[in-house]
């Protein structure tokens, strides 16, 4: 499927973590998309190199918890089973304003399913019994220094789906998260 870039929804929380050139945490700040102008400024030294990490769970209420945040080499988002967005860049700062050009990347797949009856078939879809999508992991952990995901155990129950449109010829499911490094053999 094609990659689609779109802005975060207004009100989405994200966290910026700033590390110096040896990987020590300098500062961190949580922002709300669309309200950045009301946040306190971060003062950093021009001419120095910093690593900027941005994470989000695409939520208006919280950001992912970072474990061992004081050192970039050990900082992780552990066992997350909700949406996870990530960005990392190292930049040597100039005098004045510096633009990070942040583009958060989803770390998990999001899948929407449509069931459509063939035009040559009569009737409507009246029931779908306990649909699940397999194979998916129960969660994953993200290492902030390099963006590597460590996938936790396979979820044997799979990811449940719900469908809208029973009694019609077309059913659609809201998007579900599939936590899996790469698969071309998912089962519904």
mmCIF file with all atom_site columns, C-alpha atoms in Angstrom:
data_model
loop_
_atom_site.group_PDB
_atom_site.id
_atom_site.type_symbol
_atom_site.label_atom_id
_atom_site.label_alt_id
_atom_site.label_comp_id
_atom_site.label_asym_id
_atom_site.label_entity_id
_atom_site.label_seq_id
_atom_site.pdbx_PDB_ins_code
_atom_site.Cartn_x
_atom_site.Cartn_y
_atom_site.Cartn_z
_atom_site.occupancy
_atom_site.B_iso_or_equiv
_atom_site.pdbx_formal_charge
_atom_site.auth_seq_id
_atom_site.auth_comp_id
_atom_site.auth_asym_id
_atom_site.auth_atom_id
_atom_site.pdbx_PDB_model_num
ATOM 1   C CA . UNK A 1 1   ? 0.000   0.000   0.000  1.00 0.00 ? 1   UNK A CA 1
ATOM 2   C CA . UNK A 1 2   ? 1.091   3.554   -0.600 1.00 0.00 ? 2   UNK A CA 1
ATOM 3   C CA . UNK A 1 3   ? 2.480   5.679   2.196  1.00 0.00 ? 3   UNK A CA 1
ATOM 4   C CA . UNK A 1 4   ? 0.288   8.663   2.970  1.00 0.00 ? 4   UNK A CA 1
ATOM 5   C CA . UNK A 1 5   ? 1.632   11.666  4.872  1.00 0.00 ? 5   UNK A CA 1
ATOM 6   C CA . UNK A 1 6   ? -0.849  13.761  6.780  1.00 0.00 ? 6   UNK A CA 1
ATOM 7   C CA . UNK A 1 7   ? -0.646  16.182  9.698  1.00 0.00 ? 7   UNK A CA 1
ATOM 8   C CA . UNK A 1 8   ? -1.378  15.002  13.200 1.00 0.00 ? 8   UNK A CA 1
ATOM 9   C CA . UNK A 1 9   ? -4.896  15.736  14.378 1.00 0.00 ? 9   UNK A CA 1
ATOM 10  C CA . UNK A 1 10  ? -5.133  18.921  16.432 1.00 0.00 ? 10  UNK A CA 1
ATOM 11  C CA . UNK A 1 11  ? -4.762  18.044  20.102 1.00 0.00 ? 11  UNK A CA 1
ATOM 12  C CA . UNK A 1 12  ? -2.460  15.046  19.537 1.00 0.00 ? 12  UNK A CA 1
ATOM 13  C CA . UNK A 1 13  ? 0.258   14.775  22.195 1.00 0.00 ? 13  UNK A CA 1
ATOM 14  C CA . UNK A 1 14  ? 3.880   14.129  21.287 1.00 0.00 ? 14  UNK A CA 1
ATOM 15  C CA . UNK A 1 15  ? 7.117   14.247  23.243 1.00 0.00 ? 15  UNK A CA 1
ATOM 16  C CA . UNK A 1 16  ? 10.442  15.731  22.174 1.00 0.00 ? 16  UNK A CA 1
ATOM 17  C CA . UNK A 1 17  ? 13.586  14.356  23.819 1.00 0.00 ? 17  UNK A CA 1
ATOM 18  C CA . UNK A 1 18  ? 16.895  16.154  23.182 1.00 0.00 ? 18  UNK A CA 1
ATOM 19  C CA . UNK A 1 19  ? 20.254  14.421  23.705 1.00 0.00 ? 19  UNK A CA 1
ATOM 20  C CA . UNK A 1 20  ? 23.725  15.982  23.564 1.00 0.00 ? 20  UNK A CA 1
ATOM 21  C CA . UNK A 1 21  ? 26.575  14.661  21.394 1.00 0.00 ? 21  UNK A CA 1
ATOM 22  C CA . UNK A 1 22  ? 27.501  11.976  23.961 1.00 0.00 ? 22  UNK A CA 1
ATOM 23  C CA . UNK A 1 23  ? 23.927  10.766  24.344 1.00 0.00 ? 23  UNK A CA 1
ATOM 24  C CA . UNK A 1 24  ? 22.946  12.365  27.648 1.00 0.00 ? 24  UNK A CA 1
ATOM 25  C CA . UNK A 1 25  ? 19.415  13.733  27.960 1.00 0.00 ? 25  UNK A CA 1
ATOM 26  C CA . UNK A 1 26  ? 19.481  17.544  27.888 1.00 0.00 ? 26  UNK A CA 1
ATOM 27  C CA . UNK A 1 27  ? 15.742  18.167  28.070 1.00 0.00 ? 27  UNK A CA 1
ATOM 28  C CA . UNK A 1 28  ? 12.374  16.710  27.204 1.00 0.00 ? 28  UNK A CA 1
ATOM 29  C CA . UNK A 1 29  ? 9.063   18.377  26.618 1.00 0.00 ? 29  UNK A CA 1
ATOM 30  C CA . UNK A 1 30  ? 5.552   17.226  25.798 1.00 0.00 ? 30  UNK A CA 1
ATOM 31  C CA . UNK A 1 31  ? 3.684   19.213  23.170 1.00 0.00 ? 31  UNK A CA 1
ATOM 32  C CA . UNK A 1 32  ? 0.113   19.317  21.918 1.00 0.00 ? 32  UNK A CA 1
ATOM 33  C CA . UNK A 1 33  ? -0.180  19.543  18.145 1.00 0.00 ? 33  UNK A CA 1
ATOM 34  C CA . UNK A 1 34  ? -1.653  22.896  17.157 1.00 0.00 ? 34  UNK A CA 1
ATOM 35  C CA . UNK A 1 35  ? -0.666  24.524  20.465 1.00 0.00 ? 35  UNK A CA 1
ATOM 36  C CA . UNK A 1 36  ? 3.132   24.577  20.114 1.00 0.00 ? 36  UNK A CA 1
ATOM 37  C CA . UNK A 1 37  ? 3.266   28.372  20.197 1.00 0.00 ? 37  UNK A CA 1
ATOM 38  C CA . UNK A 1 38  ? 2.097   28.317  23.833 1.00 0.00 ? 38  UNK A CA 1
ATOM 39  C CA . UNK A 1 39  ? 4.891   25.935  24.951 1.00 0.00 ? 39  UNK A CA 1
ATOM 40  C CA . UNK A 1 40  ? 8.027   27.163  26.677 1.00 0.00 ? 40  UNK A CA 1
ATOM 41  C CA . UNK A 1 41  ? 11.056  27.645  24.443 1.00 0.00 ? 41  UNK A CA 1
ATOM 42  C CA . UNK A 1 42  ? 13.933  25.178  24.620 1.00 0.00 ? 42  UNK A CA 1
ATOM 43  C CA . UNK A 1 43  ? 17.287  26.912  24.844 1.00 0.00 ? 43  UNK A CA 1
ATOM 44  C CA . UNK A 1 44  ? 20.186  24.987  23.313 1.00 0.00 ? 44  UNK A CA 1
ATOM 45  C CA . UNK A 1 45  ? 23.714  26.020  22.327 1.00 0.00 ? 45  UNK A CA 1
ATOM 46  C CA . UNK A 1 46  ? 24.415  27.086  18.743 1.00 0.00 ? 46  UNK A CA 1
ATOM 47  C CA . UNK A 1 47  ? 27.276  25.213  17.100 1.00 0.00 ? 47  UNK A CA 1
ATOM 48  C CA . UNK A 1 48  ? 26.625  22.047  19.099 1.00 0.00 ? 48  UNK A CA 1
ATOM 49  C CA . UNK A 1 49  ? 25.211  18.809  17.796 1.00 0.00 ? 49  UNK A CA 1
ATOM 50  C CA . UNK A 1 50  ? 22.061  17.344  19.349 1.00 0.00 ? 50  UNK A CA 1
ATOM 51  C CA . UNK A 1 51  ? 19.964  14.283  18.672 1.00 0.00 ? 51  UNK A CA 1
ATOM 52  C CA . UNK A 1 52  ? 16.246  14.980  18.606 1.00 0.00 ? 52  UNK A CA 1
ATOM 53  C CA . UNK A 1 53  ? 13.769  12.165  19.177 1.00 0.00 ? 53  UNK A CA 1
ATOM 54  C CA . UNK A 1 54  ? 10.009  12.633  18.869 1.00 0.00 ? 54  UNK A CA 1
ATOM 55  C CA . UNK A 1 55  ? 7.500   9.973   19.898 1.00 0.00 ? 55  UNK A CA 1
ATOM 56  C CA . UNK A 1 56  ? 3.720   9.844   19.975 1.00 0.00 ? 56  UNK A CA 1
ATOM 57  C CA . UNK A 1 57  ? 0.931   7.340   20.479 1.00 0.00 ? 57  UNK A CA 1
ATOM 58  C CA . UNK A 1 58  ? -1.330  9.441   18.230 1.00 0.00 ? 58  UNK A CA 1
ATOM 59  C CA . UNK A 1 59  ? -3.450  10.213  21.294 1.00 0.00 ? 59  UNK A CA 1
ATOM 60  C CA . UNK A 1 60  ? -4.858  13.439  22.675 1.00 0.00 ? 60  UNK A CA 1
ATOM 61  C CA . UNK A 1 61  ? -4.313  12.315  26.272 1.00 0.00 ? 61  UNK A CA 1
ATOM 62  C CA . UNK A 1 62  ? -0.875  10.732  26.613 1.00 0.00 ? 62  UNK A CA 1
ATOM 63  C CA . UNK A 1 63  ? 2.516   9.990   25.069 1.00 0.00 ? 63  UNK A CA 1
ATOM 64  C CA . UNK A 1 64  ? 4.391   6.681   25.271 1.00 0.00 ? 64  UNK A CA 1
ATOM 65  C CA . UNK A 1 65  ? 6.375   6.163   28.479 1.00 0.00 ? 65  UNK A CA 1
ATOM 66  C CA . UNK A 1 66  ? 10.154  6.200   27.960 1.00 0.00 ? 66  UNK A CA 1
ATOM 67  C CA . UNK A 1 67  ? 12.200  3.897   30.179 1.00 0.00 ? 67  UNK A CA 1
ATOM 68  C CA . UNK A 1 68  ? 15.853  4.831   30.942 1.00 0.00 ? 68  UNK A CA 1
ATOM 69  C CA . UNK A 1 69  ? 15.403  8.174   29.189 1.00 0.00 ? 69  UNK A CA 1
ATOM 70  C CA . UNK A 1 70  ? 18.578  9.750   30.635 1.00 0.00 ? 70  UNK A CA 1
ATOM 71  C CA . UNK A 1 71  ? 20.852  7.954   28.138 1.00 0.00 ? 71  UNK A CA 1
ATOM 72  C CA . UNK A 1 72  ? 19.997  7.690   24.462 1.00 0.00 ? 72  UNK A CA 1
ATOM 73  C CA . UNK A 1 73  ? 21.797  4.334   24.246 1.00 0.00 ? 73  UNK A CA 1
ATOM 74  C CA . UNK A 1 74  ? 19.444  2.771   26.825 1.00 0.00 ? 74  UNK A CA 1
ATOM 75  C CA . UNK A 1 75  ? 16.217  4.735   26.265 1.00 0.00 ? 75  UNK A CA 1
ATOM 76  C CA . UNK A 1 76  ? 13.279  2.593   25.119 1.00 0.00 ? 76  UNK A CA 1
ATOM 77  C CA . UNK A 1 77  ? 9.532   2.656   24.813 1.00 0.00 ? 77  UNK A CA 1
ATOM 78  C CA . UNK A 1 78  ? 8.738   -0.753  26.309 1.00 0.00 ? 78  UNK A CA 1
ATOM 79  C CA . UNK A 1 79  ? 5.914   -3.153  25.535 1.00 0.00 ? 79  UNK A CA 1
ATOM 80  C CA . UNK A 1 80  ? 3.657   -0.721  23.709 1.00 0.00 ? 80  UNK A CA 1
ATOM 81  C CA . UNK A 1 81  ? 0.523   -2.139  22.116 1.00 0.00 ? 81  UNK A CA 1
ATOM 82  C CA . UNK A 1 82  ? -1.079  1.103   20.937 1.00 0.00 ? 82  UNK A CA 1
ATOM 83  C CA . UNK A 1 83  ? -0.175  3.310   17.983 1.00 0.00 ? 83  UNK A CA 1
ATOM 84  C CA . UNK A 1 84  ? 3.507   4.263   17.998 1.00 0.00 ? 84  UNK A CA 1
ATOM 85  C CA . UNK A 1 85  ? 5.015   7.094   15.948 1.00 0.00 ? 85  UNK A CA 1
ATOM 86  C CA . UNK A 1 86  ? 8.753   7.853   15.915 1.00 0.00 ? 86  UNK A CA 1
ATOM 87  C CA . UNK A 1 87  ? 11.241  10.374  14.516 1.00 0.00 ? 87  UNK A CA 1
ATOM 88  C CA . UNK A 1 88  ? 14.988  10.816  15.127 1.00 0.00 ? 88  UNK A CA 1
ATOM 89  C CA . UNK A 1 89  ? 17.474  13.292  13.694 1.00 0.00 ? 89  UNK A CA 1
ATOM 90  C CA . UNK A 1 90  ? 20.904  14.625  14.640 1.00 0.00 ? 90  UNK A CA 1
ATOM 91  C CA . UNK A 1 91  ? 21.421  18.289  13.905 1.00 0.00 ? 91  UNK A CA 1
ATOM 92  C CA . UNK A 1 92  ? 24.166  20.835  14.528 1.00 0.00 ? 92  UNK A CA 1
ATOM 93  C CA . UNK A 1 93  ? 22.368  24.016  15.544 1.00 0.00 ? 93  UNK A CA 1
ATOM 94  C CA . UNK A 1 94  ? 22.853  27.433  13.971 1.00 0.00 ? 94  UNK A CA 1
ATOM 95  C CA . UNK A 1 95  ? 22.265  30.806  15.621 1.00 0.00 ? 95  UNK A CA 1
ATOM 96  C CA . UNK A 1 96  ? 18.555  31.664  15.665 1.00 0.00 ? 96  UNK A CA 1
ATOM 97  C CA . UNK A 1 97  ? 15.705  29.328  14.742 1.00 0.00 ? 97  UNK A CA 1
ATOM 98  C CA . UNK A 1 98  ? 16.408  25.779  13.563 1.00 0.00 ? 98  UNK A CA 1
ATOM 99  C CA . UNK A 1 99  ? 13.798  23.643  11.824 1.00 0.00 ? 99  UNK A CA 1
ATOM 100 C CA . UNK A 1 100 ? 13.701  19.916  12.633 1.00 0.00 ? 100 UNK A CA 1
ATOM 101 C CA . UNK A 1 101 ? 11.382  19.009  9.727  1.00 0.00 ? 101 UNK A CA 1
ATOM 102 C CA . UNK A 1 102 ? 9.779   16.299  11.861 1.00 0.00 ? 102 UNK A CA 1
ATOM 103 C CA . UNK A 1 103 ? 7.916   13.574  10.010 1.00 0.00 ? 103 UNK A CA 1
ATOM 104 C CA . UNK A 1 104 ? 6.671   10.978  12.450 1.00 0.00 ? 104 UNK A CA 1
ATOM 105 C CA . UNK A 1 105 ? 6.589   7.446   11.071 1.00 0.00 ? 105 UNK A CA 1
ATOM 106 C CA . UNK A 1 106 ? 4.061   4.845   12.208 1.00 0.00 ? 106 UNK A CA 1
ATOM 107 C CA . UNK A 1 107 ? 5.907   1.832   13.569 1.00 0.00 ? 107 UNK A CA 1
ATOM 108 C CA . UNK A 1 108 ? 2.989   -0.584  13.177 1.00 0.00 ? 108 UNK A CA 1
ATOM 109 C CA . UNK A 1 109 ? 0.673   -1.319  10.281 1.00 0.00 ? 109 UNK A CA 1
ATOM 110 C CA . UNK A 1 110 ? -2.872  -0.049  10.305 1.00 0.00 ? 110 UNK A CA 1
ATOM 111 C CA . UNK A 1 111 ? -5.340  -2.124  8.332  1.00 0.00 ? 111 UNK A CA 1
ATOM 112 C CA . UNK A 1 112 ? -8.911  -1.383  7.269  1.00 0.00 ? 112 UNK A CA 1
ATOM 113 C CA . UNK A 1 113 ? -10.901 -4.285  5.878  1.00 0.00 ? 113 UNK A CA 1
ATOM 114 C CA . UNK A 1 114 ? -13.785 -4.179  3.406  1.00 0.00 ? 114 UNK A CA 1
ATOM 115 C CA . UNK A 1 115 ? -15.977 -7.194  2.639  1.00 0.00 ? 115 UNK A CA 1
ATOM 116 C CA . UNK A 1 116 ? -17.942 -6.733  -0.573 1.00 0.00 ? 116 UNK A CA 1
ATOM 117 C CA . UNK A 1 117 ? -20.353 -9.190  -2.175 1.00 0.00 ? 117 UNK A CA 1
ATOM 118 C CA . UNK A 1 118 ? -19.872 -10.003 -5.824 1.00 0.00 ? 118 UNK A CA 1
ATOM 119 C CA . UNK A 1 119 ? -22.337 -8.253  -8.128 1.00 0.00 ? 119 UNK A CA 1
ATOM 120 C CA . UNK A 1 120 ? -23.573 -11.653 -9.333 1.00 0.00 ? 120 UNK A CA 1
ATOM 121 C CA . UNK A 1 121 ? -24.490 -12.774 -5.794 1.00 0.00 ? 121 UNK A CA 1
ATOM 122 C CA . UNK A 1 122 ? -27.909 -12.067 -4.310 1.00 0.00 ? 122 UNK A CA 1
ATOM 123 C CA . UNK A 1 123 ? -28.732 -11.086 -0.743 1.00 0.00 ? 123 UNK A CA 1
ATOM 124 C CA . UNK A 1 124 ? -26.897 -9.179  1.969  1.00 0.00 ? 124 UNK A CA 1
ATOM 125 C CA . UNK A 1 125 ? -24.195 -9.927  4.521  1.00 0.00 ? 125 UNK A CA 1
ATOM 126 C CA . UNK A 1 126 ? -26.100 -10.591 7.739  1.00 0.00 ? 126 UNK A CA 1
ATOM 127 C CA . UNK A 1 127 ? -23.433 -12.031 10.058 1.00 0.00 ? 127 UNK A CA 1
ATOM 128 C CA . UNK A 1 128 ? -19.690 -12.265 10.534 1.00 0.00 ? 128 UNK A CA 1
ATOM 129 C CA . UNK A 1 129 ? -18.770 -14.509 13.436 1.00 0.00 ? 129 UNK A CA 1
ATOM 130 C CA . UNK A 1 130 ? -15.862 -13.406 15.673 1.00 0.00 ? 130 UNK A CA 1
ATOM 131 C CA . UNK A 1 131 ? -13.492 -12.152 12.968 1.00 0.00 ? 131 UNK A CA 1
ATOM 132 C CA . UNK A 1 132 ? -9.803  -11.797 13.904 1.00 0.00 ? 132 UNK A CA 1
ATOM 133 C CA . UNK A 1 133 ? -6.666  -10.858 11.993 1.00 0.00 ? 133 UNK A CA 1
ATOM 134 C CA . UNK A 1 134 ? -3.600  -13.057 12.509 1.00 0.00 ? 134 UNK A CA 1
ATOM 135 C CA . UNK A 1 135 ? -0.555  -13.017 12.748 1.00 0.00 ? 135 UNK A CA 1
ATOM 136 C CA . UNK A 1 136 ? 0.196   -10.161 15.115 1.00 0.00 ? 136 UNK A CA 1
ATOM 137 C CA . UNK A 1 137 ? 2.393   -9.668  18.158 1.00 0.00 ? 137 UNK A CA 1
ATOM 138 C CA . UNK A 1 138 ? 0.949   -8.586  21.492 1.00 0.00 ? 138 UNK A CA 1
ATOM 139 C CA . UNK A 1 139 ? 3.324   -5.585  21.717 1.00 0.00 ? 139 UNK A CA 1
ATOM 140 C CA . UNK A 1 140 ? 6.790   -4.331  20.806 1.00 0.00 ? 140 UNK A CA 1
ATOM 141 C CA . UNK A 1 141 ? 9.558   -2.228  22.341 1.00 0.00 ? 141 UNK A CA 1
ATOM 142 C CA . UNK A 1 142 ? 11.287  0.626   20.495 1.00 0.00 ? 142 UNK A CA 1
ATOM 143 C CA . UNK A 1 143 ? 14.939  1.546   21.069 1.00 0.00 ? 143 UNK A CA 1
ATOM 144 C CA . UNK A 1 144 ? 15.164  5.340   20.686 1.00 0.00 ? 144 UNK A CA 1
ATOM 145 C CA . UNK A 1 145 ? 18.827  5.397   19.596 1.00 0.00 ? 145 UNK A CA 1
ATOM 146 C CA . UNK A 1 146 ? 18.256  3.524   16.344 1.00 0.00 ? 146 UNK A CA 1
ATOM 147 C CA . UNK A 1 147 ? 14.505  2.924   15.985 1.00 0.00 ? 147 UNK A CA 1
ATOM 148 C CA . UNK A 1 148 ? 14.871  -0.856  16.210 1.00 0.00 ? 148 UNK A CA 1
ATOM 149 C CA . UNK A 1 149 ? 11.694  -2.638  17.279 1.00 0.00 ? 149 UNK A CA 1
ATOM 150 C CA . UNK A 1 150 ? 11.834  -5.785  19.385 1.00 0.00 ? 150 UNK A CA 1
ATOM 151 C CA . UNK A 1 151 ? 8.628   -7.736  18.947 1.00 0.00 ? 151 UNK A CA 1
ATOM 152 C CA . UNK A 1 152 ? 7.130   -9.477  21.939 1.00 0.00 ? 152 UNK A CA 1
ATOM 153 C CA . UNK A 1 153 ? 5.289   -12.796 21.743 1.00 0.00 ? 153 UNK A CA 1
ATOM 154 C CA . UNK A 1 154 ? 2.752   -13.644 19.072 1.00 0.00 ? 154 UNK A CA 1
ATOM 155 C CA . UNK A 1 155 ? -0.796  -12.886 20.161 1.00 0.00 ? 155 UNK A CA 1
ATOM 156 C CA . UNK A 1 156 ? -2.458  -16.301 19.674 1.00 0.00 ? 156 UNK A CA 1
ATOM 157 C CA . UNK A 1 157 ? -5.932  -14.738 19.811 1.00 0.00 ? 157 UNK A CA 1
ATOM 158 C CA . UNK A 1 158 ? -5.094  -12.354 16.966 1.00 0.00 ? 158 UNK A CA 1
ATOM 159 C CA . UNK A 1 159 ? -6.449  -8.821  16.582 1.00 0.00 ? 159 UNK A CA 1
ATOM 160 C CA . UNK A 1 160 ? -10.272 -8.739  16.681 1.00 0.00 ? 160 UNK A CA 1
ATOM 161 C CA . UNK A 1 161 ? -12.198 -6.800  14.052 1.00 0.00 ? 161 UNK A CA 1
ATOM 162 C CA . UNK A 1 162 ? -15.663 -5.342  14.111 1.00 0.00 ? 162 UNK A CA 1
ATOM 163 C CA . UNK A 1 163 ? -17.658 -4.519  11.009 1.00 0.00 ? 163 UNK A CA 1
ATOM 164 C CA . UNK A 1 164 ? -20.091 -1.751  10.162 1.00 0.00 ? 164 UNK A CA 1
ATOM 165 C CA . UNK A 1 165 ? -22.898 -2.355  7.674  1.00 0.00 ? 165 UNK A CA 1
ATOM 166 C CA . UNK A 1 166 ? -24.472 -5.689  8.602  1.00 0.00 ? 166 UNK A CA 1
ATOM 167 C CA . UNK A 1 167 ? -27.548 -6.252  6.464  1.00 0.00 ? 167 UNK A CA 1
ATOM 168 C CA . UNK A 1 168 ? -25.941 -4.615  3.429  1.00 0.00 ? 168 UNK A CA 1
ATOM 169 C CA . UNK A 1 169 ? -23.727 -5.863  0.607  1.00 0.00 ? 169 UNK A CA 1
ATOM 170 C CA . UNK A 1 170 ? -20.583 -4.087  1.862  1.00 0.00 ? 170 UNK A CA 1
ATOM 171 C CA . UNK A 1 171 ? -19.032 -4.280  5.343  1.00 0.00 ? 171 UNK A CA 1
ATOM 172 C CA . UNK A 1 172 ? -16.161 -2.108  6.547  1.00 0.00 ? 172 UNK A CA 1
ATOM 173 C CA . UNK A 1 173 ? -14.027 -2.369  9.661  1.00 0.00 ? 173 UNK A CA 1
ATOM 174 C CA . UNK A 1 174 ? -12.482 0.497   11.570 1.00 0.00 ? 174 UNK A CA 1
ATOM 175 C CA . UNK A 1 175 ? -8.680  0.474   11.332 1.00 0.00 ? 175 UNK A CA 1
ATOM 176 C CA . UNK A 1 176 ? -6.854  -2.037  13.521 1.00 0.00 ? 176 UNK A CA 1
ATOM 177 C CA . UNK A 1 177 ? -3.175  -2.161  14.492 1.00 0.00 ? 177 UNK A CA 1
ATOM 178 C CA . UNK A 1 178 ? -1.103  -5.085  13.323 1.00 0.00 ? 178 UNK A CA 1
ATOM 179 C CA . UNK A 1 179 ? 2.142   -5.355  15.283 1.00 0.00 ? 179 UNK A CA 1
ATOM 180 C CA . UNK A 1 180 ? 4.357   -7.432  13.023 1.00 0.00 ? 180 UNK A CA 1
ATOM 181 C CA . UNK A 1 181 ? 7.717   -6.713  11.353 1.00 0.00 ? 181 UNK A CA 1
ATOM 182 C CA . UNK A 1 182 ? 6.711   -7.905  7.896  1.00 0.00 ? 182 UNK A CA 1
ATOM 183 C CA . UNK A 1 183 ? 4.232   -10.394 6.646  1.00 0.00 ? 183 UNK A CA 1
ATOM 184 C CA . UNK A 1 184 ? 2.560   -11.200 3.388  1.00 0.00 ? 184 UNK A CA 1
ATOM 185 C CA . UNK A 1 185 ? 0.544   -14.055 4.826  1.00 0.00 ? 185 UNK A CA 1
ATOM 186 C CA . UNK A 1 186 ? -1.894  -12.492 7.270  1.00 0.00 ? 186 UNK A CA 1
ATOM 187 C CA . UNK A 1 187 ? -5.106  -14.415 7.843  1.00 0.00 ? 187 UNK A CA 1
ATOM 188 C CA . UNK A 1 188 ? -8.598  -13.026 8.428  1.00 0.00 ? 188 UNK A CA 1
#
